[in-house]
Each structure stands twice: as C-alpha cells, then as structure tokens.
Rosetta silent file (secondary structure, phi, psi, omega in degrees, C-alpha in Angstrom):
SEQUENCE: XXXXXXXXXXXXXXXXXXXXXXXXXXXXXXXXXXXXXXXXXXXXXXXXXXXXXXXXXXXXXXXXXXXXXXXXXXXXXXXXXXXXXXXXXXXXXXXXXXXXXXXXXXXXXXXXXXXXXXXXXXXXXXXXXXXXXXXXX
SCORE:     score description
SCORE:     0.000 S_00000001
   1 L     0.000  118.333  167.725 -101.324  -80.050  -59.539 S_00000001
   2 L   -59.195  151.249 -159.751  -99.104  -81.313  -62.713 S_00000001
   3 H   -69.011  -10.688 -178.879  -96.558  -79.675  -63.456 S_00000001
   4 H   -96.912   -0.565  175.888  -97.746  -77.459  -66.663 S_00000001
   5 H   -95.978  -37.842  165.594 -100.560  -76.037  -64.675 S_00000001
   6 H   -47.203  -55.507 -172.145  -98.036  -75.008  -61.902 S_00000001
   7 H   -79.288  -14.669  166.467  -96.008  -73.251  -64.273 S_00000001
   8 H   -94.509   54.331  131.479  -98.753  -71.166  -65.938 S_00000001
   9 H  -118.415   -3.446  150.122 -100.097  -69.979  -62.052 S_00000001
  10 H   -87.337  -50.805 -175.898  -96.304  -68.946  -62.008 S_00000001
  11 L   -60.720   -3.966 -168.156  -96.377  -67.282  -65.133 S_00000001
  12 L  -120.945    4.674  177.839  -99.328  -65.225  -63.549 S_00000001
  13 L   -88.096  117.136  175.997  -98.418  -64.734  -60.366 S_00000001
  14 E  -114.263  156.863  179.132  -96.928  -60.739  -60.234 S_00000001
  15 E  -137.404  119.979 -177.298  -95.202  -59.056  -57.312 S_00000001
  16 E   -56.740  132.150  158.614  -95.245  -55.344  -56.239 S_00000001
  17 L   -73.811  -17.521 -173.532  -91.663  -53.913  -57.034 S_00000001
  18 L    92.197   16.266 -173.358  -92.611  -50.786  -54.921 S_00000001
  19 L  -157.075  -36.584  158.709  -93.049  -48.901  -58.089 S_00000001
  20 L  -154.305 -155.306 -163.525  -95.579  -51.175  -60.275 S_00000001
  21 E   -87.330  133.840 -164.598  -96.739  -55.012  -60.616 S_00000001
  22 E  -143.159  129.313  154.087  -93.724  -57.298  -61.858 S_00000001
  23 E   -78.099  166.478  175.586  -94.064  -61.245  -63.275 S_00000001
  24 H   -53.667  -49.380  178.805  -91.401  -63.593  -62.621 S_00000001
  25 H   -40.985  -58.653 -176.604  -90.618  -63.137  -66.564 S_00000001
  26 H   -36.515  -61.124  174.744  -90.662  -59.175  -65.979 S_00000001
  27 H   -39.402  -48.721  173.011  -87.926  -59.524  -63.040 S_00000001
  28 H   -43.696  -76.998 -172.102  -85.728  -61.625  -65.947 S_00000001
  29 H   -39.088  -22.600 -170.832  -85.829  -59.232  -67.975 S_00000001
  30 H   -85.321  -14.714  176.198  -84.740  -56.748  -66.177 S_00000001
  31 L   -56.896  138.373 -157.493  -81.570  -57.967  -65.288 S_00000001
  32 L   -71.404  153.369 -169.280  -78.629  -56.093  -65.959 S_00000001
  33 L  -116.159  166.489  176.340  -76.795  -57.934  -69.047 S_00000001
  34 H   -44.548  -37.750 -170.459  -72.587  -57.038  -69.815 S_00000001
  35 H   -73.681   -5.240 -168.491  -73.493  -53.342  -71.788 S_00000001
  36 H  -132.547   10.493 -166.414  -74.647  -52.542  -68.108 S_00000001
  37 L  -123.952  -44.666 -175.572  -72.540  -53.975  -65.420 S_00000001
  38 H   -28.550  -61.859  172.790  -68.979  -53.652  -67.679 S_00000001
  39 H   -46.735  -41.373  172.870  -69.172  -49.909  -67.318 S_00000001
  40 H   -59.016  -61.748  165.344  -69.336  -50.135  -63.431 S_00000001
  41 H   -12.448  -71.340 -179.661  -66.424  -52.446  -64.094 S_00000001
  42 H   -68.212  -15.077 -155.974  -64.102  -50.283  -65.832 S_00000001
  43 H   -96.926  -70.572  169.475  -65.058  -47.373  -63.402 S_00000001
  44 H   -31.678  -57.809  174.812  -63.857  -49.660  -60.332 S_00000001
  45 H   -39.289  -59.452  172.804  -60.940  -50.843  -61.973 S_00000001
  46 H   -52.606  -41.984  148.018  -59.495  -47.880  -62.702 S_00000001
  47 H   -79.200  -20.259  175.362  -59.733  -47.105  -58.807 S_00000001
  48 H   -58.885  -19.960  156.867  -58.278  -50.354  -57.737 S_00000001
  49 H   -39.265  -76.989  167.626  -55.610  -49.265  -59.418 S_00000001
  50 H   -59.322  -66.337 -178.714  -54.984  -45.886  -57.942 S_00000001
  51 H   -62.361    7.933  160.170  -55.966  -47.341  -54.023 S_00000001
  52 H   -91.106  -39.507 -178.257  -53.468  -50.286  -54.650 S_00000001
  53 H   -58.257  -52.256 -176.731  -50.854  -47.682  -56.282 S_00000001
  54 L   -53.096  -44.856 -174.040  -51.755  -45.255  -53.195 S_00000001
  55 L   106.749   15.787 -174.288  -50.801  -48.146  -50.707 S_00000001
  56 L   -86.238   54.154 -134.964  -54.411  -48.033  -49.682 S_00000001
  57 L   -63.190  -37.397  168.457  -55.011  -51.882  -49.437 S_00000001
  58 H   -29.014  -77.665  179.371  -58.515  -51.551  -47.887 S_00000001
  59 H   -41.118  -56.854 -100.182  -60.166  -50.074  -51.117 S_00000001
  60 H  -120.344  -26.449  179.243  -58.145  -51.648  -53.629 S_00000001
  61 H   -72.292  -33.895  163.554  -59.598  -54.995  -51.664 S_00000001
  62 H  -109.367    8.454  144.342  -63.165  -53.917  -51.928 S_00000001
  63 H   -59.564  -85.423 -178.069  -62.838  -52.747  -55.789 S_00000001
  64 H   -31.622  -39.395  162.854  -61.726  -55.992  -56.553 S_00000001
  65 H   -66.896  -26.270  173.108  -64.446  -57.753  -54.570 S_00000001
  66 H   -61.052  -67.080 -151.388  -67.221  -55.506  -56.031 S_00000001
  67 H   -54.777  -39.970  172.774  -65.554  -56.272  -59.695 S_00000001
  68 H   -42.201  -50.123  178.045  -65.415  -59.869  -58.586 S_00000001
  69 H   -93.537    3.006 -168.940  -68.661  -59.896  -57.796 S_00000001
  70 H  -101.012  -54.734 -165.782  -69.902  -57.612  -60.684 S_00000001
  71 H   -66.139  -67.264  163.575  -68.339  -60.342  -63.205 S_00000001
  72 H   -28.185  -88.019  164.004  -70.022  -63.277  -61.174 S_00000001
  73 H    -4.212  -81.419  178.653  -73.398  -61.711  -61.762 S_00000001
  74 H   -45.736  -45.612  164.102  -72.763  -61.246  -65.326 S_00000001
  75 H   -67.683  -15.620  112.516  -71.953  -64.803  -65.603 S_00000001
  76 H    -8.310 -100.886 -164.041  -75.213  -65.403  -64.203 S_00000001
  77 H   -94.517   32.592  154.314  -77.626  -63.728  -65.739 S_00000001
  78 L  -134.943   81.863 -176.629  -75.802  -64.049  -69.329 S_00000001
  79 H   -75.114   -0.639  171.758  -74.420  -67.596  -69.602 S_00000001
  80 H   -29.577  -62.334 -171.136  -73.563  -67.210  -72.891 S_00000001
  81 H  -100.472   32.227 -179.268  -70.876  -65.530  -71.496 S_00000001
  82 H   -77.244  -33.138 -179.156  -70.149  -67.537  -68.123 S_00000001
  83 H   -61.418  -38.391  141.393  -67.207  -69.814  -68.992 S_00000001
  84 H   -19.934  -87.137  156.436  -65.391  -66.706  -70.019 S_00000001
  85 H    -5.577  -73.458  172.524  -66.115  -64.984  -67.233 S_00000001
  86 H   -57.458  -46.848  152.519  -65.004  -67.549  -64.946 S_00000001
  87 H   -47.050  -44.485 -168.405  -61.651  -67.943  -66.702 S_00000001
  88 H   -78.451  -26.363 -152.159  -60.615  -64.480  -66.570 S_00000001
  89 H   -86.588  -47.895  168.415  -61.799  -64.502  -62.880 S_00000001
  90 H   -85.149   -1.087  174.232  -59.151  -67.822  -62.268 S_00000001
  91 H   -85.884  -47.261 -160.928  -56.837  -66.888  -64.562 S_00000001
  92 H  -136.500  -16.011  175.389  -56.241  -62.983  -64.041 S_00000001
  93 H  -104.045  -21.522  175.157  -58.112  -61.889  -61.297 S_00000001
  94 L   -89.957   14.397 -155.619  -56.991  -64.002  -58.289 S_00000001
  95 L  -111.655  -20.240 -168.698  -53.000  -63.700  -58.888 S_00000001
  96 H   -90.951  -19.809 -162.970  -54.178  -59.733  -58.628 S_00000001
  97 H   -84.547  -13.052 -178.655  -56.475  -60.150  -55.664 S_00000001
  98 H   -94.750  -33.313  141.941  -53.419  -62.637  -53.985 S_00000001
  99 H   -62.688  -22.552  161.195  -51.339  -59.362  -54.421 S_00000001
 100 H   -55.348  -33.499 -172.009  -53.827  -57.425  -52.872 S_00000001
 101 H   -95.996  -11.215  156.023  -53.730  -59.753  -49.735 S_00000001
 102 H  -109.386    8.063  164.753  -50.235  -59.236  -49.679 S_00000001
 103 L    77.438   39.106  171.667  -49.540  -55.756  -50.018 S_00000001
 104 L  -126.591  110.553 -158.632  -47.458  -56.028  -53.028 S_00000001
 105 H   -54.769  -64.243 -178.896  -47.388  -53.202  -55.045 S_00000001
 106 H   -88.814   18.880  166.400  -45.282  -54.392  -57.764 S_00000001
 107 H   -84.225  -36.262 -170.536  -47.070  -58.205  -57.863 S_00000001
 108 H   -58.229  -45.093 -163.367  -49.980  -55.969  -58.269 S_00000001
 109 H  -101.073  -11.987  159.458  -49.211  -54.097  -60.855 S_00000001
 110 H   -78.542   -2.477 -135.997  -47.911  -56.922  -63.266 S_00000001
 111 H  -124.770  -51.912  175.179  -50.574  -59.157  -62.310 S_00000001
 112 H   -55.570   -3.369  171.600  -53.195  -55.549  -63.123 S_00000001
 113 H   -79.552  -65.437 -166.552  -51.437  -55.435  -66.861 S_00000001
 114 H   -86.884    7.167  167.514  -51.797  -58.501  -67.460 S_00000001
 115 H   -82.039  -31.885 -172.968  -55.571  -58.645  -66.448 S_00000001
 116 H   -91.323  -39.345  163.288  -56.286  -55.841  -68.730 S_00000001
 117 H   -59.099  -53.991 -151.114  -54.470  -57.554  -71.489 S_00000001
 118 H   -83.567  -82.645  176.299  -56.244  -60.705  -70.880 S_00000001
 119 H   -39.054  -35.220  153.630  -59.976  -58.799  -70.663 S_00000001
 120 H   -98.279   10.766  158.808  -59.062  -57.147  -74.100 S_00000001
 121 H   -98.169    5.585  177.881  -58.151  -59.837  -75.950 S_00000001
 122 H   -66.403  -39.462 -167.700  -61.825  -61.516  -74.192 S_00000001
 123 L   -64.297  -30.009  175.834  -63.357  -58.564  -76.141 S_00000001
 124 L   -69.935 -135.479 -139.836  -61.439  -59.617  -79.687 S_00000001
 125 L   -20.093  -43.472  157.009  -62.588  -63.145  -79.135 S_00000001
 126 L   -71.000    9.649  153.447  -66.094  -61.754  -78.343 S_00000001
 127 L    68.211   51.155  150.615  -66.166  -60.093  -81.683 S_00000001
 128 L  -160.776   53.146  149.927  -65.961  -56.904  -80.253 S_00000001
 129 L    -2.632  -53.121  176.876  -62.623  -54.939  -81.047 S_00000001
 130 L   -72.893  -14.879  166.984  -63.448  -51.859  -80.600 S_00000001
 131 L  -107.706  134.769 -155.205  -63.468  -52.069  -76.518 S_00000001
 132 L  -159.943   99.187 -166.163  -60.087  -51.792  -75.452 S_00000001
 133 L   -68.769  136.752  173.195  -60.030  -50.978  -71.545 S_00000001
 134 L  -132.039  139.955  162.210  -57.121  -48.272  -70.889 S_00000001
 135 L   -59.666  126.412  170.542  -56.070  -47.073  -67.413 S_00000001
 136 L   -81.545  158.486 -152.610  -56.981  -43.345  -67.459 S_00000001
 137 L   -93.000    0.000    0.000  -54.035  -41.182  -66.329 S_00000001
C-alpha cells in the first residue's frame, strides 16, 4: 500500500472515546491549547507557593511537577509556542524546583519572583499584556 492510500484509511479509521466515534483528526483537535492548560497553571502556582512558604516540601514538589508537566504539554500540542516554553522551563523553573529539592525557603522565594516576572514579560512578548500573573494574598 503507497503511502497516500495509507494515509486516507487513517484519515477514516475512528475510535470509540467511550462517549461517541473520534478520527485521529478529531483527537487533535481536541487537545487542550494555552487558554486551557494556563489556568490550571496559575491555580497550582499559587499553591506551590503557599506549600513551599508552609515548609510543606512534598506538595510544593508535586505543584511544580504537575506545572512542569502542564507547560511540557503545551509545548506539545502548540509548537508555536514550544521554544518559549522550554526557556522559561530552563531558565526559571529549575533554579525554583532546585530550591524545592533543597528545602530552601528563601532560594525559593527569589527564584518564585523571578519566575513570575519572567512568565509576564513571556505574555508582553506574546502580544498579550493584559495577563499579568499575581500571587493572590
């Protein structure tokens, strides 16, 4: 079979989702894009914050890997926006996650400033201004 007839008995080939019939295309689509994962983001953040501040290094170890792993996705399934992504993640996120593995509160919380700095000026550069992550009190 050549390869353009293989890919249209892929484009037709669907798979129950458990809820209706889904193409390969369908499945794309559905993936969550940055307006959907970002919010999860910010909502995690905001506890790694508090569980690092708390002394509770367990949590504050598996926000940051969820977030870690939130961002990774998103740099997936949007590559538009992967090299970003990846930067902020070697730039600003492992100097907070290498305070996290050492249980230092105040490495933490310069390293969590200057991640939040660094993620709003990504939004300025992405031509979007108007999101400006703040720690809620």
């Amino acid at each position: 079979m050549d390869y353009s007839k293989l890919l249209e008995k892929l484009k037709e080939l669907t798979v129950w989702s458990g809820h209706r019939e889904m193409s390969v295309e369908d499945v794309a689509t559905i993936q969550p894009g940055l307006g959907r994962l970002m919010p999860e983001v910010g909502a995690r953040t905001w506890k790694l914050y508090y569980a690092a501040k708390a002394e509770n290094w367990p949590l504050a170890a598996f926000q940051a890997k969820e977030i870690k792993g939130l961002m990774e996705l998103g740099a997936f399934t949007r590559p538009k926006h992967e090299a970003a992504l990846n930067e902020f993640l070697e730039q600003n996120w492992k100097p907070l996650q290498d305070a996290i593995n050492k249980k230092d509160f105040k490495a933490f919380e310069e390293a969590f400033h200057k991640s939040v700095e660094a993620a709003n000026a990504y939004h300025e550069l992405k031509d979007k201004p108007y999101i400006v992550w703040k720690l809620p009190d």
